[in-house]
Protein backbone atom coordinates (compact mmCIF):
# COMPACT_ATOMS: atom_id res chain seq x y z
CA GLN A 1 -6.52 23.56 -0.42
CA VAL A 2 -7.46 19.89 -0.63
CA GLN A 3 -9.55 19.05 -3.64
CA LEU A 4 -11.11 15.89 -5.08
CA VAL A 5 -12.20 15.93 -8.56
CA GLU A 6 -14.22 12.99 -10.06
CA SER A 7 -14.35 12.36 -13.80
CA GLY A 8 -15.55 9.63 -16.23
CA GLY A 9 -19.09 9.65 -15.67
CA GLY A 10 -21.55 9.65 -18.50
CA LEU A 11 -24.48 8.04 -20.27
CA VAL A 12 -24.39 4.44 -21.15
CA GLN A 13 -26.47 1.43 -22.03
CA SER A 14 -27.08 -1.62 -19.75
CA GLY A 15 -24.28 -3.96 -19.92
CA GLU A 16 -21.70 -1.35 -20.67
CA SER A 17 -18.71 -0.31 -18.68
CA LEU A 18 -17.14 3.10 -17.28
CA ARG A 19 -14.21 4.04 -15.40
CA LEU A 20 -14.45 6.58 -12.92
CA SER A 21 -11.45 8.66 -11.76
CA CYS A 22 -10.75 10.89 -8.68
CA ALA A 23 -7.74 13.03 -8.79
CA GLY A 24 -6.62 14.33 -5.38
CA SER A 25 -4.45 17.39 -4.90
CA GLY A 26 -3.38 19.72 -2.05
CA PHE A 27 -3.22 17.21 0.76
CA SER A 28 0.08 17.61 2.32
CA ALA A 29 -0.13 21.43 2.16
CA ASP A 30 -3.54 21.63 4.12
CA SER A 31 -3.47 18.59 6.44
CA GLY A 32 0.34 17.77 6.86
CA PHE A 33 -0.50 14.05 5.42
CA THR A 34 0.02 12.83 1.99
CA PHE A 35 -2.70 11.29 -0.17
CA SER A 36 -1.29 7.77 0.72
CA SER A 37 -2.25 8.23 4.27
CA TYR A 38 -5.99 8.40 3.39
CA HIS A 39 -8.49 5.71 2.97
CA MET A 40 -10.46 6.27 -0.17
CA SER A 41 -14.05 5.47 -1.07
CA TRP A 42 -16.56 5.86 -3.58
CA TYR A 43 -20.15 6.83 -2.66
CA ARG A 44 -23.21 7.27 -4.75
CA GLN A 45 -26.63 8.88 -4.42
CA ALA A 46 -29.71 8.38 -6.60
CA PRO A 47 -32.59 10.83 -6.50
CA GLY A 48 -34.66 10.45 -3.64
CA LYS A 49 -32.41 7.95 -1.99
CA ASP A 50 -29.64 7.93 0.70
CA ARG A 51 -26.09 8.09 -0.08
CA GLU A 52 -24.54 4.72 -0.04
CA LEU A 53 -21.04 3.39 0.21
CA VAL A 54 -20.14 1.70 -3.11
CA ALA A 55 -16.52 0.83 -2.61
CA HIS A 56 -13.75 1.41 -0.19
CA ILE A 57 -9.85 0.93 -0.37
CA ARG A 58 -7.77 1.41 2.56
CA THR A 59 -4.28 2.72 2.77
CA GLY A 60 -2.81 -0.87 2.93
CA GLY A 61 -4.88 -1.77 -0.19
CA SER A 62 -7.60 -3.70 1.29
CA THR A 63 -10.99 -3.20 -0.29
CA ASN A 64 -14.76 -3.49 0.51
CA TYR A 65 -17.74 -3.37 -1.73
CA ALA A 66 -21.51 -3.03 -1.49
CA ASP A 67 -23.38 -6.36 -2.21
CA SER A 68 -24.89 -4.82 -5.08
CA VAL A 69 -21.72 -4.13 -6.90
CA LYS A 70 -19.66 -7.16 -6.03
CA GLU A 71 -17.99 -8.78 -8.86
CA ARG A 72 -18.80 -5.92 -11.11
CA PHE A 73 -16.95 -3.00 -9.79
CA THR A 74 -13.28 -2.75 -8.86
CA ILE A 75 -11.78 0.07 -6.77
CA SER A 76 -7.90 0.83 -7.11
CA ARG A 77 -5.59 3.54 -6.15
CA ASP A 78 -2.23 4.88 -7.47
CA ASN A 79 -0.67 6.79 -4.62
CA GLY A 80 2.14 8.06 -6.97
CA LYS A 81 -0.33 9.86 -9.13
CA ASN A 82 -2.82 10.80 -6.15
CA MET A 83 -5.60 9.01 -8.05
CA VAL A 84 -8.39 6.51 -7.18
CA TYR A 85 -10.41 4.57 -9.80
CA LEU A 86 -13.58 2.78 -10.00
CA GLN A 87 -14.03 0.36 -12.76
CA MET A 88 -17.68 -0.39 -13.25
CA ASN A 89 -18.63 -3.25 -15.65
CA SER A 90 -21.81 -4.74 -16.55
CA LEU A 91 -23.69 -1.64 -15.60
CA LYS A 92 -27.48 -1.64 -14.67
CA PRO A 93 -30.00 0.86 -14.59
CA GLU A 94 -30.06 0.87 -10.86
CA ASP A 95 -26.38 1.98 -11.04
CA THR A 96 -27.59 5.45 -12.08
CA ALA A 97 -26.50 7.85 -9.42
CA MET A 98 -24.12 10.83 -8.76
CA TYR A 99 -20.74 9.20 -7.84
CA TYR A 100 -18.61 10.92 -5.10
CA CYS A 101 -15.08 10.54 -4.20
CA ASN A 102 -14.10 10.44 -0.39
CA ALA A 103 -11.02 10.65 1.65
CA GLN A 104 -10.66 10.02 5.19
CA ARG A 105 -7.75 9.50 7.64
CA SER A 106 -7.96 6.84 10.48
CA ARG A 107 -9.00 8.30 13.82
CA SER A 108 -9.93 11.49 12.21
CA LEU A 109 -13.36 13.12 11.82
CA MET A 110 -12.27 15.21 8.97
CA GLU A 111 -13.50 14.04 5.55
CA TYR A 112 -12.74 15.38 2.00
CA TRP A 113 -15.47 15.03 -0.78
CA GLY A 114 -15.65 15.69 -4.50
CA LYS A 115 -18.23 17.47 -6.29
CA GLY A 116 -19.33 14.16 -8.01
CA THR A 117 -19.64 12.71 -11.54
CA LEU A 118 -23.02 11.49 -12.76
CA VAL A 119 -23.47 8.10 -14.17
CA THR A 120 -26.86 7.35 -16.07
CA VAL A 121 -27.50 3.89 -17.22
CA SER A 122 -30.30 3.49 -19.74
CA SER A 123 -32.40 0.36 -19.99
């Protein structure tokens, strides 16, 4: 089955950096489409708050970011490895959240989600 597995979360101090990874597998077997056919996103959700889109990278490589993370976070993908990354620099306490990887194909209502990786930034 399709799986997205996040890793790289942890506890850091303000100003430090983390790199999150999302490993995809099982796409072609389950959906008939390879990893490279999917737009990929990172979402995050803090306790008591709504889930928000942090960063998005389309199949063609174009990207979008939430205003709160622009110039600090960078999303990238390696289709040959079925991986998507989120480089997070200059972390702030308000970045503390569970971070989730998401995959979606154009004109499809089906989405795939990872189970999340926790990022905690101390002040």
